[in-house]
CSV table of C-alpha atoms in Angstrom, one decimal:
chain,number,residue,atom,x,y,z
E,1,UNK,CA,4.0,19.3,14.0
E,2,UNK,CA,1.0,17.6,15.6
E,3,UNK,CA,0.8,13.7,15.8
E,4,UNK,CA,-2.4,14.0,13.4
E,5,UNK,CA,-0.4,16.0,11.0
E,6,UNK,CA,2.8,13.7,11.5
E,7,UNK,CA,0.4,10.9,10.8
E,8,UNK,CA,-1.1,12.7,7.9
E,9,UNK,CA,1.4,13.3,6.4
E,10,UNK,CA,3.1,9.8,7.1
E,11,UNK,CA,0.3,7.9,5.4
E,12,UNK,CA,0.0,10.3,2.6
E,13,UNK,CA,3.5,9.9,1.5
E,14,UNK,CA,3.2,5.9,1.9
E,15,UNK,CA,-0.4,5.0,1.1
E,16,UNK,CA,-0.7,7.6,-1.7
E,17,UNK,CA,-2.8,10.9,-1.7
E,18,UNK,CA,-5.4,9.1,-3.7
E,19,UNK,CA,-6.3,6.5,-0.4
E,20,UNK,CA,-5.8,8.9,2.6
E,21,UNK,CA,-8.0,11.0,4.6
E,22,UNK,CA,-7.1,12.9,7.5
E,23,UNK,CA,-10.6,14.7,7.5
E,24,UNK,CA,-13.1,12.7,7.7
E,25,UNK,CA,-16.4,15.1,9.4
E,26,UNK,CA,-19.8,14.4,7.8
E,27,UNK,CA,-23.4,14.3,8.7
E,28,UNK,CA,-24.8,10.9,9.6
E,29,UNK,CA,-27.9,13.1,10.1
E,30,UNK,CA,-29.2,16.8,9.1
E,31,UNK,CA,-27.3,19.3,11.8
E,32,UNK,CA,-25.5,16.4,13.3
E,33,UNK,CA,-21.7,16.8,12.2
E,34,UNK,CA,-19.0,13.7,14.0
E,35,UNK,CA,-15.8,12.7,12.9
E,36,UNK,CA,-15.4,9.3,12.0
E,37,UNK,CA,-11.9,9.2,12.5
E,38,UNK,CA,-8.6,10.8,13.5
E,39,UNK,CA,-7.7,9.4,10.1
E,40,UNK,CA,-8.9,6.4,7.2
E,41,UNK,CA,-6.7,4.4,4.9
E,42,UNK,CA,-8.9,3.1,2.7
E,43,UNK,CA,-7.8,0.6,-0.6
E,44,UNK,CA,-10.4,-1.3,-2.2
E,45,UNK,CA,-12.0,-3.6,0.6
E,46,UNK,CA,-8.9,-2.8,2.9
E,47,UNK,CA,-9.1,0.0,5.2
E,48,UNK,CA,-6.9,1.1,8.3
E,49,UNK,CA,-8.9,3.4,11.1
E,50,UNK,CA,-6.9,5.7,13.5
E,51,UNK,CA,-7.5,7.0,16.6
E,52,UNK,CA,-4.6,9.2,17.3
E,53,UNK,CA,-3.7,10.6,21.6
E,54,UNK,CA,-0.7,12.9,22.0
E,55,UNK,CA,-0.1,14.0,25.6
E,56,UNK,CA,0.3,17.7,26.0
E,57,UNK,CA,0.1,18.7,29.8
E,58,UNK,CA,3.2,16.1,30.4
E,59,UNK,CA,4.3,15.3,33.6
E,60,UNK,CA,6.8,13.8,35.3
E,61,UNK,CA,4.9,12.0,37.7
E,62,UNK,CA,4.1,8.3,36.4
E,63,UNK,CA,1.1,7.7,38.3
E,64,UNK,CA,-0.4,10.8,36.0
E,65,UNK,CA,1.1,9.5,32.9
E,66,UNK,CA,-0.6,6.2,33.6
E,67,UNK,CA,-3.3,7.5,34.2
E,68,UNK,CA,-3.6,9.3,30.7
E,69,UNK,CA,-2.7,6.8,29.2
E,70,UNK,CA,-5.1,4.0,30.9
E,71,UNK,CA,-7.8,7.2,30.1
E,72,UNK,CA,-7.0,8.7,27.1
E,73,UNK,CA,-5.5,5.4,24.9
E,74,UNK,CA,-7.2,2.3,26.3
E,75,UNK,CA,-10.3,4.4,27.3
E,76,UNK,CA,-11.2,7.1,24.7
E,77,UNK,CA,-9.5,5.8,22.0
E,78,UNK,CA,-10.8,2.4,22.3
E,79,UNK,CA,-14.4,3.9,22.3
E,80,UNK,CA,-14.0,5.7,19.4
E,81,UNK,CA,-13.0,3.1,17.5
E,82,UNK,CA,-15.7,1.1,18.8
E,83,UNK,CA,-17.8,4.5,17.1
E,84,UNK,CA,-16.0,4.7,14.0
E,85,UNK,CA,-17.2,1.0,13.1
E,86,UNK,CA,-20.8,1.7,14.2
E,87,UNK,CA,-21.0,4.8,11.6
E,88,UNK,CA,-19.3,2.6,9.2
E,89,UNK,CA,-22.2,0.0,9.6
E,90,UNK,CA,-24.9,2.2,10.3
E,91,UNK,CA,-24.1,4.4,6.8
E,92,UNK,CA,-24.5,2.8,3.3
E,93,UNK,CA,-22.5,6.2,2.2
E,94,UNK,CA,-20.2,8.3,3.8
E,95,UNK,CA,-18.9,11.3,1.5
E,96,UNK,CA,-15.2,12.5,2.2
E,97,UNK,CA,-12.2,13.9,0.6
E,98,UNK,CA,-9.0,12.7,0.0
E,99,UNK,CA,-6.1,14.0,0.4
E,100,UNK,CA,-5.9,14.2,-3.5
E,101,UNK,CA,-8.4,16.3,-3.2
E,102,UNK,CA,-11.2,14.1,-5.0
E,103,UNK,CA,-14.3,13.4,-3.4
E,104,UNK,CA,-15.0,10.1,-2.6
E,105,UNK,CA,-18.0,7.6,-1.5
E,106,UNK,CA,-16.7,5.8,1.4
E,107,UNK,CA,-19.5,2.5,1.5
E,108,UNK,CA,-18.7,0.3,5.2
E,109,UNK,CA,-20.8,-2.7,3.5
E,110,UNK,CA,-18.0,-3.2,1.2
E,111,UNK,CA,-15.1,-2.9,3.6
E,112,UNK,CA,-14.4,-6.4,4.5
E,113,UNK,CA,-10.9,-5.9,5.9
E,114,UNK,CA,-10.8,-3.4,8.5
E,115,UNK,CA,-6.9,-3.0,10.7
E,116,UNK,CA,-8.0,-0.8,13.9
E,117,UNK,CA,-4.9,1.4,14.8
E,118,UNK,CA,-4.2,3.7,17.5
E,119,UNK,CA,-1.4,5.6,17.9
E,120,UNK,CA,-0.3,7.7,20.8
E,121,UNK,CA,2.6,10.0,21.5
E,122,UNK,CA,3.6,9.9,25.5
E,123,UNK,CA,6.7,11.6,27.7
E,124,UNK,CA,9.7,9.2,29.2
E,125,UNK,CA,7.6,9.1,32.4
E,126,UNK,CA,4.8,7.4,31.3
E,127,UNK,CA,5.7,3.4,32.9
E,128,UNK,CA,7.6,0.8,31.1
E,129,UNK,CA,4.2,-1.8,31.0
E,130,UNK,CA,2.2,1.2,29.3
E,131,UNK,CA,4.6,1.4,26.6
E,132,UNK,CA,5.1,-2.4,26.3
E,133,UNK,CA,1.0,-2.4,25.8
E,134,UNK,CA,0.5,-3.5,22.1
E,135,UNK,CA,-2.8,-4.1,21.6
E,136,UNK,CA,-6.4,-4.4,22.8
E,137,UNK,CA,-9.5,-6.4,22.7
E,138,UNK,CA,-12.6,-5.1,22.8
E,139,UNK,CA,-15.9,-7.5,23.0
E,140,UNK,CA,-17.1,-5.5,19.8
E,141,UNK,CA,-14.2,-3.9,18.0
E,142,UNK,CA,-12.0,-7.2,18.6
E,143,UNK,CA,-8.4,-6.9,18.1
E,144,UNK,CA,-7.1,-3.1,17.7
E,145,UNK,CA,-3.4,-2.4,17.1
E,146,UNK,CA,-2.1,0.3,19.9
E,147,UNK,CA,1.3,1.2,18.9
E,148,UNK,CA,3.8,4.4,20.0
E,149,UNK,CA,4.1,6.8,17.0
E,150,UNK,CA,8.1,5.8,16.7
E,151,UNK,CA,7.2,2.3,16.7
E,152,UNK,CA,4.2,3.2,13.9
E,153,UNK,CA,7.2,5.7,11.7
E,154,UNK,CA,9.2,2.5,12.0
E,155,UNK,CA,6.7,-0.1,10.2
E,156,UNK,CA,6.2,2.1,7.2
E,157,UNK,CA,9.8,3.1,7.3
E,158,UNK,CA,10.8,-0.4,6.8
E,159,UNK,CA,8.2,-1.9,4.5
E,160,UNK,CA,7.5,0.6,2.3
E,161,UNK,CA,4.9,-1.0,0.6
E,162,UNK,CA,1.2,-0.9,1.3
E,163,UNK,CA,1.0,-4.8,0.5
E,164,UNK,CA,3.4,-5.6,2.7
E,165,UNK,CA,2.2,-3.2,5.4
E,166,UNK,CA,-0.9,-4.8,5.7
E,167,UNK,CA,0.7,-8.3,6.0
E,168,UNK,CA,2.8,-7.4,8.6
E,169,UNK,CA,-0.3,-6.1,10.7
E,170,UNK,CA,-2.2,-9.0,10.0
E,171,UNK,CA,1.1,-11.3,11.2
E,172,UNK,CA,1.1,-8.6,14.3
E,173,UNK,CA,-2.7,-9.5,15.2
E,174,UNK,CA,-2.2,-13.4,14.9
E,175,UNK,CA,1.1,-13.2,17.3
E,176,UNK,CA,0.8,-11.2,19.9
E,177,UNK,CA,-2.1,-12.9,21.7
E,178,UNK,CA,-0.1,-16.1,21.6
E,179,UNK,CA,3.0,-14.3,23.4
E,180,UNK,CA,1.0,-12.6,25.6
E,181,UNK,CA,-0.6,-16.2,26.4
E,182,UNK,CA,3.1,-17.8,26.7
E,183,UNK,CA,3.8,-14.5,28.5
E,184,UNK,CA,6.7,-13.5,26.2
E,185,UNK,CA,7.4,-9.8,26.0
E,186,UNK,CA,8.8,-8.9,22.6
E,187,UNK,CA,9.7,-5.3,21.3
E,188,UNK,CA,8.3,-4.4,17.8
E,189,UNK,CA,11.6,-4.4,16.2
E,190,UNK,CA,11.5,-8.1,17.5
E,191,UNK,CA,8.3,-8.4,15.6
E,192,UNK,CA,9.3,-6.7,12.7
E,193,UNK,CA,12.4,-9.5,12.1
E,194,UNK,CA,10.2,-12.0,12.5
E,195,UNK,CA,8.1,-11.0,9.9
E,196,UNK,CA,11.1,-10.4,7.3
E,197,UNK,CA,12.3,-14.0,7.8
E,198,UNK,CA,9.2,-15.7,8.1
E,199,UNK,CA,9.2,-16.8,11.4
E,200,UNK,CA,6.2,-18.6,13.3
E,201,UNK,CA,6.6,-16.2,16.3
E,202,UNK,CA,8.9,-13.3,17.3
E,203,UNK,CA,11.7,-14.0,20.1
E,204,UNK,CA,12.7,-11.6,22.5
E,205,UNK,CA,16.3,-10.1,21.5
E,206,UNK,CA,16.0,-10.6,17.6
E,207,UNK,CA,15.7,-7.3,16.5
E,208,UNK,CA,19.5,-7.4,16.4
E,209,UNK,CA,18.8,-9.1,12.8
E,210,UNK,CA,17.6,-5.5,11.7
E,211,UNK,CA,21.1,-3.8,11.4
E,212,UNK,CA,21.6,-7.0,8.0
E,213,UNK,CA,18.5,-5.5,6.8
E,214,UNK,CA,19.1,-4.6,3.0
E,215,UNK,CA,16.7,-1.3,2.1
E,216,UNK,CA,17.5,-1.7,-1.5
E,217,UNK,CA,15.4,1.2,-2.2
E,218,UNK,CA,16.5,2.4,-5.6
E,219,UNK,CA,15.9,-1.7,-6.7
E,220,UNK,CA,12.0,-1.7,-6.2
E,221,UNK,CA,11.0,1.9,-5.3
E,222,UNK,CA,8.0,2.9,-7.7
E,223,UNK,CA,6.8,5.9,-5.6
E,224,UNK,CA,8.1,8.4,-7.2
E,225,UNK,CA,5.7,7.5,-10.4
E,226,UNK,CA,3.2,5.8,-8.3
E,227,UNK,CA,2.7,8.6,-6.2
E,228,UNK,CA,1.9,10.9,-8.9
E,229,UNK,CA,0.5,8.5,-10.9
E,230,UNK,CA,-1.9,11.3,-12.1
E,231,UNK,CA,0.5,13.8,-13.4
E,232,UNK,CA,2.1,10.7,-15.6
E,233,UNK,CA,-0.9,9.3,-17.4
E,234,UNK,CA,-1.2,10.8,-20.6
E,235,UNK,CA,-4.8,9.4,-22.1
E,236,UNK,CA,-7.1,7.0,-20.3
E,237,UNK,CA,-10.3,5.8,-20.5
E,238,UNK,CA,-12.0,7.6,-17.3
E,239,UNK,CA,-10.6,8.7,-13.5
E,240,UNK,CA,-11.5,4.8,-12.0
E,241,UNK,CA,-8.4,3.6,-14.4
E,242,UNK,CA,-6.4,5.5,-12.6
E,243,UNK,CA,-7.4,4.5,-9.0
E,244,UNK,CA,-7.4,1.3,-10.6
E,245,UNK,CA,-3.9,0.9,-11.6
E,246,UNK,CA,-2.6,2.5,-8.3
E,247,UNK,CA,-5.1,-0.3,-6.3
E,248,UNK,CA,-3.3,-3.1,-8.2
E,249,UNK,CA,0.2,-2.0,-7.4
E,250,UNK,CA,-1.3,-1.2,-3.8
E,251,UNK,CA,-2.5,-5.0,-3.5
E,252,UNK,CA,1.2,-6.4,-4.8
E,253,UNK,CA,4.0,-6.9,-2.6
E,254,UNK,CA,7.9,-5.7,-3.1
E,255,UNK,CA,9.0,-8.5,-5.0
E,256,UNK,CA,6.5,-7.4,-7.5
E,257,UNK,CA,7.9,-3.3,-7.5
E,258,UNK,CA,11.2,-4.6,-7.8
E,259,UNK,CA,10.5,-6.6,-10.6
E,260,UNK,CA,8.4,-4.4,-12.4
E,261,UNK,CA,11.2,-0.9,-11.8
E,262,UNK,CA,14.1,-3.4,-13.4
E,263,UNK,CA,11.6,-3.8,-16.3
E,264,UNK,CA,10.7,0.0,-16.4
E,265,UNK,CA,14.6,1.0,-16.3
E,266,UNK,CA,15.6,-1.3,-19.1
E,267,UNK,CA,12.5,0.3,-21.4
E,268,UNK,CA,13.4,3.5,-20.4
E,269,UNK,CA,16.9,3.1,-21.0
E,270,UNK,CA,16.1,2.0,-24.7
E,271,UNK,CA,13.6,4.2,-25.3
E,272,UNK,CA,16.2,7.0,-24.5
E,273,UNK,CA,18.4,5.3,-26.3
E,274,UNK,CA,16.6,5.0,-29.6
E,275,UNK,CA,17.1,1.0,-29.5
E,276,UNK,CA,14.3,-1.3,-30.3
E,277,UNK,CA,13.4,-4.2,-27.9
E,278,UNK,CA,10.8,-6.8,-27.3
E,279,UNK,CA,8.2,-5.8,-24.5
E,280,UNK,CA,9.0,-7.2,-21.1
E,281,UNK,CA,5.5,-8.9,-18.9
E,282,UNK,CA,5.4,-10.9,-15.7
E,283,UNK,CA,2.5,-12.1,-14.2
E,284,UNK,CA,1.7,-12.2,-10.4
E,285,UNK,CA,-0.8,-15.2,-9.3
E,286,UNK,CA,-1.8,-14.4,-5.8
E,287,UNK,CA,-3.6,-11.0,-7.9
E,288,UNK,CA,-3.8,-13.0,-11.2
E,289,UNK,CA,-2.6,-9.6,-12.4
E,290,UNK,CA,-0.4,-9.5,-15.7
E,291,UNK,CA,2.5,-6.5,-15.7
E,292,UNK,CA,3.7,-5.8,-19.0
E,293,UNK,CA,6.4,-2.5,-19.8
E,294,UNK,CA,7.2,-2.1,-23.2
E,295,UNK,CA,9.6,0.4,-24.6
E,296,UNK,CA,8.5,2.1,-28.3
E,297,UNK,CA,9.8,1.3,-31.1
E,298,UNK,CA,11.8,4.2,-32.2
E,299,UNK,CA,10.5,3.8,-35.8
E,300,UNK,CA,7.5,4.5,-35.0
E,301,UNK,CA,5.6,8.2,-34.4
E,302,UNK,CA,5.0,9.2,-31.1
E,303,UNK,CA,3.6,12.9,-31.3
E,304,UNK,CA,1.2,14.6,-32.3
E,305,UNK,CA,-2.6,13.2,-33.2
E,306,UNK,CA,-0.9,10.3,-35.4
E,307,UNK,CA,1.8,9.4,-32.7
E,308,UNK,CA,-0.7,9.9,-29.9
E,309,UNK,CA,-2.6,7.3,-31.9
E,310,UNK,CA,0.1,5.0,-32.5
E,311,UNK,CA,1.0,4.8,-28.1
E,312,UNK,CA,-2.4,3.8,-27.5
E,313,UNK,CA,-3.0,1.4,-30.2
E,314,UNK,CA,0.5,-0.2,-29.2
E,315,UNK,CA,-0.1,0.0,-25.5
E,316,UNK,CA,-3.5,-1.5,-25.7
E,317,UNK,CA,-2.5,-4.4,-27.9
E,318,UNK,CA,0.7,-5.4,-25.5
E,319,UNK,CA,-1.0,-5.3,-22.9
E,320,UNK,CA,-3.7,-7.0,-24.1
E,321,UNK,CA,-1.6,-9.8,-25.1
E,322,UNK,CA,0.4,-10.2,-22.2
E,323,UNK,CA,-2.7,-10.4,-20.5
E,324,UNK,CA,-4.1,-13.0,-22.5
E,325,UNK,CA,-1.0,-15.3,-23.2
E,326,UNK,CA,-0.9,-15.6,-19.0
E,327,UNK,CA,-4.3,-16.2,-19.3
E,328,UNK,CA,-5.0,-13.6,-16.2
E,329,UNK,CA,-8.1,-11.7,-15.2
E,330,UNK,CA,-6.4,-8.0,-15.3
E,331,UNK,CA,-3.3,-6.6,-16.9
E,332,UNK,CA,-1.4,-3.6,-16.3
E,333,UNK,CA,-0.1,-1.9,-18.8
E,334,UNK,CA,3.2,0.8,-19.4
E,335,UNK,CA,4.1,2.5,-22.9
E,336,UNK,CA,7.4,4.4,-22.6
E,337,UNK,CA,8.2,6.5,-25.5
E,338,UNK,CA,10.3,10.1,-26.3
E,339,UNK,CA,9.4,12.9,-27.8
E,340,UNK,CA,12.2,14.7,-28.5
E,341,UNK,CA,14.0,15.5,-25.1
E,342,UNK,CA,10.6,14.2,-22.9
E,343,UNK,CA,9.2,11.2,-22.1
E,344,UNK,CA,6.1,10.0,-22.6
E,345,UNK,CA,4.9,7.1,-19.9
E,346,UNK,CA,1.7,5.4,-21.1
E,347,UNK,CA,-0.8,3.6,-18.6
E,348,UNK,CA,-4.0,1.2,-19.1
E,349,UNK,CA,-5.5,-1.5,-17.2
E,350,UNK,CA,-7.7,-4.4,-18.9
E,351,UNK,CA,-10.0,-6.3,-16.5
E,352,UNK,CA,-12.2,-8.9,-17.4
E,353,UNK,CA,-12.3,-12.9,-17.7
E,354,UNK,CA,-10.3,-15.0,-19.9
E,355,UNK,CA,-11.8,-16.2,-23.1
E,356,UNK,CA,-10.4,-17.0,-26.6
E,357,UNK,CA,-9.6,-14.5,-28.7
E,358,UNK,CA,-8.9,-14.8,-32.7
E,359,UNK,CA,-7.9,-11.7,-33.0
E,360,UNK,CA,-5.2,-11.8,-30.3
E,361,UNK,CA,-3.8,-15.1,-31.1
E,362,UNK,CA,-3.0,-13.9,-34.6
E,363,UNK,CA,-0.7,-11.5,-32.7
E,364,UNK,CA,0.7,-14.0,-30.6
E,365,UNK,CA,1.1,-16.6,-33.9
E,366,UNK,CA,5.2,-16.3,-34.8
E,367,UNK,CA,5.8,-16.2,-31.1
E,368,UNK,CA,8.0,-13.3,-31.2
E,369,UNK,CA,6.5,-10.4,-29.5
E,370,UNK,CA,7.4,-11.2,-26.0
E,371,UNK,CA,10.3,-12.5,-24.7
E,372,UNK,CA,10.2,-16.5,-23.1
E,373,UNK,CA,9.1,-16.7,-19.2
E,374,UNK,CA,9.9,-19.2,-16.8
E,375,UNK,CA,8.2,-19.7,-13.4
E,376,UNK,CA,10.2,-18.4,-10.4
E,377,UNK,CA,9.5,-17.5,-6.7
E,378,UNK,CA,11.3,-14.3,-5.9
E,379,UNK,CA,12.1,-13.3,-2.4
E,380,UNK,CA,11.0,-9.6,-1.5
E,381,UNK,CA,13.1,-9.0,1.7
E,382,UNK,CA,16.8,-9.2,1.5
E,383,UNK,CA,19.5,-9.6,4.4
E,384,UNK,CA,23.5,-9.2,4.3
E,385,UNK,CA,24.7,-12.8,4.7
E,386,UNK,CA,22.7,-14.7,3.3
């Protein structure tokens, strides 16, 4: 496997299909085909640019390695990603296709938060102070992220998230010129911990704290249904819902998976169960976002036109009022209901400002649709021992 497929398929698998693209040729002008990448992550505003450089004619002369590197990685590389920013400017429209398949408008105008990556796969030869070179600043491009591709597996192995990705390389860009400036050499396992605990600036040595890392995967992992989102919507209103939804759950960090899977497996469970309980909702601030899960109430039909009916009118209107008793812009909605030995899982989104509503304060009146809340801040990275 080549770096740009290890990559590929890397990002696929944690970005989602829906915002990666690994081909990226089009036609700034008639006859004129360029690539405008090795490879785009793009969600929403956010977008990550790669330059990928895998040495093939290895050595084991240093000098040479340098040399390719020095070349290759802080030359080439560098430049390009200088070039992919320029055809971002320069284009109001750039047509590519996902790796969902689905063709997509990218617009540079709107991309207001742009992490420049490159990654680069070297032999054991290549010198120590090559491979402890973490970044570069380029008088146009500014800061751009240079990283090994074990160092790169090892981010998105850890964090999982998209959310919490981009945090962590927006905590990389703000440290490393002040250690470099102290002249503190860090590994990024070092700057991984620091991140996880919140610390002002990495020390050399602490990625020792990484073995009391808790990966409590099965607690907050939504990509299973995430990535597939597709396959799991049964009705909604057009295709954006659908990249909408993902884009909300792409902009929330793993306190917010964890707590929206323990609401998803208690619904499930009932719903499996026949048992009738009130909805579950939490609301997230920082994306003014409401999440609300609800599991069907088994008295009620849930095939055929009538029960097909009956999900959306009941999906709409808890969602809706979860939405509106948090008093939040957006809401994200979940319907899980069987039918017979299957499962039906439900999706909507609501977005729009917060007004009053007759209508949904009747439903809201007796107080009894949703269970009590109280404000809490919940952690989103666990260690052993603490």
């Amino acid at each position: 496997m080549t770096l740009e497929e290890f990559t590929a398929q890397l990002n696929g698998a944690t970005f989602w299909k829906e915002f990666t693209y690994s081909e990226t040729w089009f036609y700034p002008r008639p006859k004129d085909k360029v690539e405008l990448a090795d490879g785009i992550v793009l969600i929403g505003p956010l977008a990550y640019v790669y330059q990928l450089k895998e040495r093939t004619d290895a050595t084991d002369d240093p000098e040479a390695e340098r040399r390719w590197f020095n070349n290759k990685v802080l030359g080439k590389a560098t430049k390009q990603i200088r070039d992919s920013l320029g055809y971002l400017a320069d284009n109001d429209s750039i047509t590519l296709k996902n790796a969902q398949g689905h063709t997509v408008d990218v617009k540079g105008p709107e991309l207001t938060d742009i992490h420049k990556v490159i990654i680069f796969s070297a032999t054991e030869a290549l010198p120590a102070d090559c491979w402890e070179t973490q970044f570069y600043i380029s008088g146009t491009a500014g800061f751009i992220h240079v990283l090994a591709a074990h160092d790169y597996l090892g981010i998105l192995d850890k964090l999982r998230v998209p959310n919490d990705i981009r945090l962590y390389f927006e905590y990389r860009q703000s440290v490393l010129p002040r250690l470099r400036e102290q002249g503190t050499k860090v590994e990024e396992p070092d700057i991984m911990v620091a991140f996880l605990t919140e610390r002002d600036l990495p020390a050399p040595g602490s990625k020792e704290r990484l073995r009391a890392f808790v990966q409590d995967l099965e607690a907050f992992d939504l990509s299973p249904i995430l990535g597939d989102l597709a396959a799991h919507i049964q009705k909604r209103d057009d295709d954006n819902d659908y990249y909408r939804i993902l884009i909300e759950f792409a902009r929330s960090s793993r306190s917010v998976w964890r707590e929206f899977k323990l609401r998803l497996v208690k619904s499930l469970d009932a719903a499996r169960a026949g048992e009738a309980i009130k909805p579950f909702r939490f609301t997230w601030p920082e994306n003014d976002c409401t999440y609300m899960v609800a599991a069907m109430d088994p008295d009620w039909p849930s095939s055929g036109p009538d029960g097909e009916r009956m999900r959306m009118g009941a999906l709409a209107m808890f969602t809706e009022a979860a939405k509106y008793d948090a008093k939040s812009t957006k809401g994200v909605g979940l319907l899980i209901s069987k039918d017979g030995r299957h499962v039906n899982l439900d999706w909507c989104l609501v977005e729009r400002a917060w007004e009053k509503d007759s209508r949904i304060e009747k439903v809201l009146a007796d107080g009894e649709l949703f269970r009590p809340t109280t404000e809490r801040k919940v952690d989103s990275f666990y260690f052993r021992g603490d």
